[in-house]
Amino acid sequence: MAVITQTIHAGLPGKYGEVALVGAGPGAADLLTLRALTFIQQADAVVYDRLVSEEVLALIPAECQRFDVGKSRGHHSVSQAEIGALLVRLALQGLKVVRLKGGDPAIFGRLAEELDALDAAAISWQIVPGISAASACAAATGIPLTERGIAQQLRFISAVDKNCSTAQDWASLAKPGQTLVFYMGLSALGEICKQLMAHGLAVDWPILLVENGSRPEQRCLLSTLSEALADSQKMVLKSPCLIMVGEVVRRRQHAIVLAEIIGPQINKILAA
Ligand code: SAH
C-alpha cells in the first residue's frame, strides 16, 4: 500500500527549478484560481497553448519569458516531445516555470506526457487545477450538469482519439439518465448526433453547443440531435466549442420558452 502525503512531486534537490502545470480556466481571467494567479505572477518562464486567452496572458509579468506552443487540430506547431524537452530545459536553468493549459490541465490536456518528461529528468512539479470547459460552459448557460432523478451520471468524452477516429461505445452513451460532455467535438458533431440517434436517443433529444464559453464573444446553440448539425452550420460555430447532450439541457429550453411567454408581458408592464 502506498500513502500519498504531498501533492508536490519532489525532483532533484538543490539548484534546479520546478514546473507548475497550471489550469488557466476557460478564458475569463477572473475564473483563474488564486493559486494559478500567484504562480503566473511569480513565474520566470511561461509555456502556454492556444486555448489560453489573451485576458489570462495579459497577467504574465513583462520580464517573464513566454513560449507559445499552441497547437490547432491537425496542425501541431510544436510537438509534445518538444514541449516536454522545453519544460525540462527551462527547469534545469533554475527557473520557476509555469506550464499554462486551458481549462483543467488534467482533462484532455496531455498532462501525462509532460509529467513523464519531467519525471524522466527528475524535475520537481506540481499541478494546479483549473475550471474545465464543462463547468464553465454549464455555468455560463445556466444549466446544472447533474440533476437528481434526471442525470445521475456525467461523462466527459474526447470526441476524437489520437488517430482522429470518432469511434466510441455509442450504445453506452445513447442512454437517458446521464449528461454527455464532448470536448473537441465540433468537427465530429454530425457523427455524434447520427450515432446517438442510431443507438436509441430520440431525434428531439436536447443538445447545447457553447462556443468560447465564459469569454465576451461566447455564443450558444440550443438544438436537437436531428437539427444540431444544420443549425451549427448556419451559425458557423467555431472552436473552442463544447457539446453537452442530455435532459439537463431542457432546463434551458424551458427558460427560453418562459422568456418568450413572459418577456413581452414584462415589457408591457415596464412600458405601462
Ligand atoms: N483542458 C481543457 C480541455 C482541453 S481539450 C479543459 O479542461 O477545459 C480542448 C477542448 O475543450 C475544445 O476543443 C473545446 O471542446 C473545449 N473548450 C475549452 N475551452 C473552451 C471554451 N472556453 N468554450 C468552449 N469549449 C471550450
GROMACS .gro file of C-alpha atoms and ligand atoms in nm:
model
  298
    1MET     CA    1   0.000   0.000   0.000
    2ALA     CA    2   0.128   0.348  -0.084
    3VAL     CA    3   0.025   0.652   0.118
    4ILE     CA    4   0.038   0.979  -0.072
    5THR     CA    5   0.113   1.260   0.169
    6GLN     CA    6   0.204   1.550  -0.059
    7THR     CA    7   0.083   1.691  -0.384
    8ILE     CA    8   0.421   1.835  -0.479
    9HIS     CA    9   0.636   1.587  -0.663
   10ALA     CA   10   0.994   1.640  -0.549
   11GLY     CA   11   1.261   1.603  -0.815
   12LEU     CA   12   1.633   1.676  -0.792
   13PRO     CA   13   1.726   1.868  -0.478
   14GLY     CA   14   1.912   2.196  -0.494
   15LYS     CA   15   1.965   2.437  -0.776
   16TYR     CA   16   1.708   2.311  -1.025
   17GLY     CA   17   1.384   2.495  -1.090
   18GLU     CA   18   1.039   2.349  -1.078
   19VAL     CA   19   0.747   2.330  -1.309
   20ALA     CA   20   0.387   2.413  -1.213
   21LEU     CA   21   0.132   2.269  -1.451
   22VAL     CA   22  -0.140   2.527  -1.412
   23GLY     CA   23  -0.502   2.529  -1.524
   24ALA     CA   24  -0.577   2.857  -1.700
   25GLY     CA   25  -0.953   2.801  -1.694
   26PRO     CA   26  -1.189   2.863  -1.985
   27GLY     CA   27  -1.077   3.216  -2.072
   28ALA     CA   28  -1.220   3.474  -1.833
   29ALA     CA   29  -0.928   3.586  -1.617
   30ASP     CA   30  -1.141   3.602  -1.303
   31LEU     CA   31  -1.209   3.231  -1.338
   32LEU     CA   32  -0.843   3.157  -1.260
   33THR     CA   33  -0.777   3.021  -0.912
   34LEU     CA   34  -0.581   3.241  -0.671
   35ARG     CA   35  -0.310   2.978  -0.674
   36ALA     CA   36  -0.287   2.990  -1.053
   37LEU     CA   37  -0.259   3.369  -1.041
   38THR     CA   38   0.020   3.355  -0.780
   39PHE     CA   39   0.218   3.108  -0.993
   40ILE     CA   40   0.174   3.323  -1.303
   41GLN     CA   41   0.283   3.639  -1.120
   42GLN     CA   42   0.595   3.470  -0.981
   43ALA     CA   43   0.697   3.283  -1.297
   44ASP     CA   44   1.032   3.327  -1.472
   45ALA     CA   45   0.904   3.146  -1.782
   46VAL     CA   46   0.553   3.064  -1.904
   47VAL     CA   47   0.482   2.799  -2.166
   48TYR     CA   48   0.124   2.822  -2.294
   49ASP     CA   49  -0.113   2.682  -2.553
   50ARG     CA   50  -0.372   2.806  -2.795
   51LEU     CA   51  -0.663   2.778  -2.552
   52VAL     CA   52  -0.515   3.023  -2.304
   53SER     CA   53  -0.696   3.354  -2.355
   54GLU     CA   54  -0.539   3.694  -2.416
   55GLU     CA   55  -0.701   3.808  -2.092
   56VAL     CA   56  -0.505   3.548  -1.895
   57LEU     CA   57  -0.183   3.603  -2.092
   58ALA     CA   58  -0.204   3.973  -2.000
   59LEU     CA   59  -0.137   3.873  -1.636
   60ILE     CA   60   0.212   3.738  -1.718
   61PRO     CA   61   0.477   3.980  -1.584
   62ALA     CA   62   0.656   4.178  -1.854
   63GLU     CA   63   1.001   4.045  -1.758
   64CYS     CA   64   0.889   3.680  -1.776
   65GLN     CA   65   0.995   3.467  -2.074
   66ARG     CA   66   0.700   3.347  -2.284
   67PHE     CA   67   0.676   3.043  -2.508
   68ASP     CA   68   0.374   2.991  -2.732
   69VAL     CA   69   0.347   2.619  -2.807
   70GLY     CA   70  -0.012   2.646  -2.932
   71LYS     CA   71  -0.150   2.373  -3.145
   72SER     CA   72  -0.463   2.355  -3.352
   73ARG     CA   73  -0.620   2.027  -3.463
   74GLY     CA   74  -0.417   1.852  -3.731
   75HIS     CA   75  -0.153   2.126  -3.714
   76HIS     CA   76   0.092   2.071  -3.433
   77SER     CA   77   0.320   2.370  -3.432
   78VAL     CA   78   0.534   2.224  -3.152
   79SER     CA   79   0.539   1.850  -3.090
   80GLN     CA   80   0.459   1.707  -2.748
   81ALA     CA   81   0.818   1.578  -2.723
   82GLU     CA   82   0.949   1.928  -2.793
   83ILE     CA   83   0.720   2.075  -2.525
   84GLY     CA   84   0.848   1.822  -2.272
   85ALA     CA   85   1.209   1.899  -2.367
   86LEU     CA   86   1.145   2.275  -2.340
   87LEU     CA   87   0.999   2.239  -1.988
   88VAL     CA   88   1.299   2.032  -1.880
   89ARG     CA   89   1.548   2.275  -2.034
   90LEU     CA   90   1.390   2.576  -1.862
   91ALA     CA   91   1.370   2.399  -1.527
   92LEU     CA   92   1.735   2.291  -1.548
   93GLN     CA   93   1.825   2.659  -1.588
   94GLY     CA   94   1.689   2.702  -1.236
   95LEU     CA   95   1.379   2.892  -1.349
   96LYS     CA   96   1.031   2.890  -1.199
   97VAL     CA   97   0.840   2.751  -1.492
   98VAL     CA   98   0.464   2.770  -1.541
   99ARG     CA   99   0.306   2.541  -1.796
  100LEU     CA  100  -0.030   2.710  -1.860
  101LYS     CA  101  -0.300   2.490  -2.004
  102GLY     CA  102  -0.657   2.579  -2.098
  103GLY     CA  103  -0.926   2.467  -1.853
  104ASP     CA  104  -0.806   2.197  -1.615
  105PRO     CA  105  -0.466   2.050  -1.703
  106ALA     CA  106  -0.583   1.701  -1.603
  107ILE     CA  107  -0.872   1.693  -1.852
  108PHE     CA  108  -0.781   1.622  -2.213
  109GLY     CA  109  -0.465   1.826  -2.168
  110ARG     CA  110  -0.190   1.571  -2.245
  111LEU     CA  111  -0.073   1.615  -1.888
  112ALA     CA  112   0.059   1.260  -1.856
  113GLU     CA  113   0.315   1.305  -2.132
  114GLU     CA  114   0.451   1.622  -1.975
  115LEU     CA  115   0.472   1.464  -1.629
  116ASP     CA  116   0.660   1.171  -1.783
  117ALA     CA  117   0.911   1.409  -1.943
  118LEU     CA  118   0.964   1.590  -1.611
  119ASP     CA  119   0.994   1.265  -1.416
  120ALA     CA  120   1.246   1.129  -1.665
  121ALA     CA  121   1.463   1.435  -1.593
  122ALA     CA  122   1.389   1.426  -1.215
  123ILE     CA  123   1.240   1.778  -1.223
  124SER     CA  124   1.004   1.881  -0.939
  125TRP     CA  125   0.649   1.954  -1.043
  126GLN     CA  126   0.307   2.026  -0.909
  127ILE     CA  127  -0.038   2.054  -1.059
  128VAL     CA  128  -0.273   2.347  -1.010
  129PRO     CA  129  -0.629   2.258  -1.110
  130GLY     CA  130  -0.838   2.488  -1.325
  131ILE     CA  131  -1.203   2.532  -1.414
  132SER     CA  132  -1.273   2.297  -1.700
  133ALA     CA  133  -1.480   2.396  -2.003
  134ALA     CA  134  -1.763   2.171  -1.882
  135SER     CA  135  -1.811   2.362  -1.557
  136ALA     CA  136  -1.759   2.699  -1.721
  137CYS     CA  137  -1.996   2.640  -2.013
  138ALA     CA  138  -2.265   2.492  -1.789
  139ALA     CA  139  -2.243   2.789  -1.553
  140ALA     CA  140  -2.240   3.040  -1.836
  141THR     CA  141  -2.554   2.893  -1.990
  142GLY     CA  142  -2.736   2.828  -1.664
  143ILE     CA  143  -2.763   2.451  -1.661
  144PRO     CA  144  -2.672   2.202  -1.390
  145LEU     CA  145  -2.455   1.920  -1.524
  146THR     CA  146  -2.629   1.671  -1.296
  147GLU     CA  147  -2.981   1.672  -1.159
  148ARG     CA  148  -3.146   1.437  -0.915
  149GLY     CA  149  -3.368   1.192  -1.099
  150ILE     CA  150  -3.267   1.334  -1.439
  151ALA     CA  151  -2.893   1.286  -1.477
  152GLN     CA  152  -2.716   1.067  -1.229
  153GLN     CA  153  -2.406   1.034  -1.443
  154LEU     CA  154  -2.179   1.290  -1.603
  155ARG     CA  155  -1.942   1.178  -1.875
  156PHE     CA  156  -1.652   1.376  -2.019
  157ILE     CA  157  -1.572   1.245  -2.365
  158SER     CA  158  -1.298   1.328  -2.612
  159ALA     CA  159  -1.487   1.330  -2.941
  160VAL     CA  160  -1.185   1.217  -3.138
  161ASP     CA  161  -0.896   0.994  -3.038
  162LYS     CA  162  -0.527   1.031  -3.122
  163ASN     CA  163  -0.587   0.885  -3.469
  164CYS     CA  164  -0.873   1.132  -3.533
  165SER     CA  165  -1.121   0.845  -3.509
  166THR     CA  166  -1.470   0.914  -3.370
  167ALA     CA  167  -1.523   0.554  -3.256
  168GLN     CA  168  -1.697   0.534  -2.915
  169ASP     CA  169  -1.905   0.289  -2.717
  170TRP     CA  170  -2.216   0.456  -2.862
  171ALA     CA  171  -2.459   0.208  -2.706
  172SER     CA  172  -2.348   0.310  -2.357
  173LEU     CA  173  -2.354   0.681  -2.444
  174ALA     CA  174  -2.701   0.675  -2.601
  175LYS     CA  175  -2.882   0.628  -2.272
  176PRO     CA  176  -3.103   0.855  -2.064
  177GLY     CA  177  -3.006   0.942  -1.707
  178GLN     CA  178  -2.672   1.095  -1.797
  179THR     CA  179  -2.517   1.414  -1.929
  180LEU     CA  180  -2.262   1.377  -2.206
  181VAL     CA  181  -1.998   1.645  -2.248
  182PHE     CA  182  -1.797   1.619  -2.569
  183TYR     CA  183  -1.466   1.803  -2.582
  184MET     CA  184  -1.305   1.870  -2.924
  185GLY     CA  185  -1.633   1.767  -3.082
  186LEU     CA  186  -1.731   2.034  -3.333
  187SER     CA  187  -1.581   1.861  -3.637
  188ALA     CA  188  -1.746   1.534  -3.526
  189LEU     CA  189  -2.086   1.686  -3.448
  190GLY     CA  190  -2.266   1.516  -3.738
  191GLU     CA  191  -2.126   1.178  -3.641
  192ILE     CA  192  -2.205   1.229  -3.271
  193CYS     CA  193  -2.570   1.312  -3.342
  194LYS     CA  194  -2.608   1.036  -3.601
  195GLN     CA  195  -2.464   0.769  -3.371
  196LEU     CA  196  -2.663   0.877  -3.065
  197MET     CA  197  -2.987   0.861  -3.266
  198ALA     CA  198  -2.889   0.532  -3.432
  199HIS     CA  199  -2.832   0.386  -3.085
  200GLY     CA  200  -3.167   0.491  -2.948
  201LEU     CA  201  -3.181   0.855  -2.840
  202ALA     CA  202  -3.483   1.047  -2.970
  203VAL     CA  203  -3.445   1.283  -3.265
  204ASP     CA  204  -3.559   1.571  -3.043
  205TRP     CA  205  -3.311   1.483  -2.764
  206PRO     CA  206  -3.166   1.813  -2.637
  207ILE     CA  207  -2.815   1.930  -2.720
  208LEU     CA  208  -2.638   2.252  -2.629
  209LEU     CA  209  -2.328   2.386  -2.801
  210VAL     CA  210  -2.122   2.661  -2.639
  211GLU     CA  211  -1.857   2.842  -2.839
  212ASN     CA  212  -1.596   3.046  -2.645
  213GLY     CA  213  -1.764   2.970  -2.313
  214SER     CA  214  -1.704   3.237  -2.042
  215ARG     CA  215  -1.546   3.478  -2.290
  216PRO     CA  216  -1.704   3.805  -2.408
  217GLU     CA  217  -1.761   3.654  -2.753
  218GLN     CA  218  -1.950   3.349  -2.615
  219ARG     CA  219  -2.225   3.209  -2.842
  220CYS     CA  220  -2.467   2.924  -2.765
  221LEU     CA  221  -2.683   2.699  -2.974
  222LEU     CA  222  -2.970   2.507  -2.821
  223SER     CA  223  -3.094   2.238  -3.059
  224THR     CA  224  -3.191   1.876  -3.102
  225LEU     CA  225  -2.992   1.577  -3.223
  226SER     CA  226  -3.163   1.583  -3.563
  227GLU     CA  227  -3.113   1.955  -3.624
  228ALA     CA  228  -2.789   2.044  -3.446
  229LEU     CA  229  -2.555   1.997  -3.742
  230ALA     CA  230  -2.756   2.219  -3.978
  231ASP     CA  231  -2.808   2.477  -3.703
  232SER     CA  232  -2.437   2.486  -3.616
  233GLN     CA  233  -2.351   2.534  -3.984
  234LYS     CA  234  -2.599   2.821  -4.009
  235MET     CA  235  -2.436   2.988  -3.709
  236VAL     CA  236  -2.087   2.900  -3.841
  237LEU     CA  237  -1.982   2.783  -3.495
  238LYS     CA  238  -1.607   2.761  -3.444
  239SER     CA  239  -1.364   2.609  -3.197
  240PRO     CA  240  -1.331   2.613  -2.898
  241CYS     CA  241  -1.677   2.469  -2.872
  242LEU     CA  242  -1.820   2.234  -2.612
  243ILE     CA  243  -2.110   1.998  -2.678
  244MET     CA  244  -2.347   1.899  -2.398
  245VAL     CA  245  -2.615   1.637  -2.453
  246GLY     CA  246  -2.887   1.532  -2.212
  247GLU     CA  247  -3.209   1.620  -2.041
  248VAL     CA  248  -3.045   1.877  -1.810
  249VAL     CA  249  -3.025   2.093  -2.122
  250ARG     CA  250  -3.407   2.103  -2.137
  251ARG     CA  251  -3.395   2.348  -1.847
  252ARG     CA  252  -3.255   2.595  -2.098
  253GLN     CA  253  -3.539   2.518  -2.341
  254HIS     CA  254  -3.788   2.588  -2.064
  255ALA     CA  255  -3.612   2.910  -1.974
  256ILE     CA  256  -3.623   3.028  -2.335
  257VAL     CA  257  -3.989   2.935  -2.378
  258LEU     CA  258  -4.068   3.109  -2.049
  259ALA     CA  259  -3.875   3.416  -2.156
  260GLU     CA  260  -4.070   3.421  -2.481
  261ILE     CA  261  -4.404   3.397  -2.300
  262ILE     CA  262  -4.322   3.617  -2.003
  263GLY     CA  263  -4.082   3.854  -2.177
  264PRO     CA  264  -4.340   4.051  -2.378
  265GLN     CA  265  -4.566   4.076  -2.072
  266ILE     CA  266  -4.282   4.213  -1.862
  267ASN     CA  267  -4.202   4.460  -2.139
  268LYS     CA  268  -4.569   4.566  -2.142
  269ILE     CA  269  -4.569   4.608  -1.765
  270LEU     CA  270  -4.246   4.807  -1.777
  271ALA     CA  271  -4.381   5.024  -2.057
  272ALA     CA  272  -4.707   5.092  -1.871
  273SAH     N1  273  -0.821   2.103  -2.052
  273SAH     C1  274  -0.931   2.168  -2.118
  273SAH     C2  275  -0.981   2.091  -2.239
  273SAH     C3  276  -0.879   2.079  -2.350
  273SAH     S1  277  -0.944   1.998  -2.490
  273SAH     C4  278  -1.046   2.190  -2.017
  273SAH     O1  279  -1.041   2.133  -1.906
  273SAH     O2  280  -1.139   2.265  -2.048
  273SAH     C5  281  -0.996   2.135  -2.589
  273SAH     C6  282  -1.147   2.142  -2.596
  273SAH     O3  283  -1.200   2.197  -2.477
  273SAH     C7  284  -1.200   2.232  -2.705
  273SAH     O4  285  -1.199   2.168  -2.831
  273SAH     C8  286  -1.341   2.258  -2.656
  273SAH     O5  287  -1.423   2.146  -2.681
  273SAH     C9  288  -1.320   2.266  -2.506
  273SAH     N2  289  -1.306   2.406  -2.459
  273SAH    C10  290  -1.202   2.459  -2.394
  273SAH     N3  291  -1.225   2.588  -2.361
  273SAH    C11  292  -1.349   2.617  -2.405
  273SAH    C12  293  -1.432   2.732  -2.400
  273SAH     N4  294  -1.390   2.847  -2.344
  273SAH     N5  295  -1.556   2.725  -2.456
  273SAH    C13  296  -1.599   2.610  -2.512
  273SAH     N6  297  -1.524   2.498  -2.520
  273SAH    C14  298  -1.402   2.500  -2.467
   0.00000   0.00000   0.00000
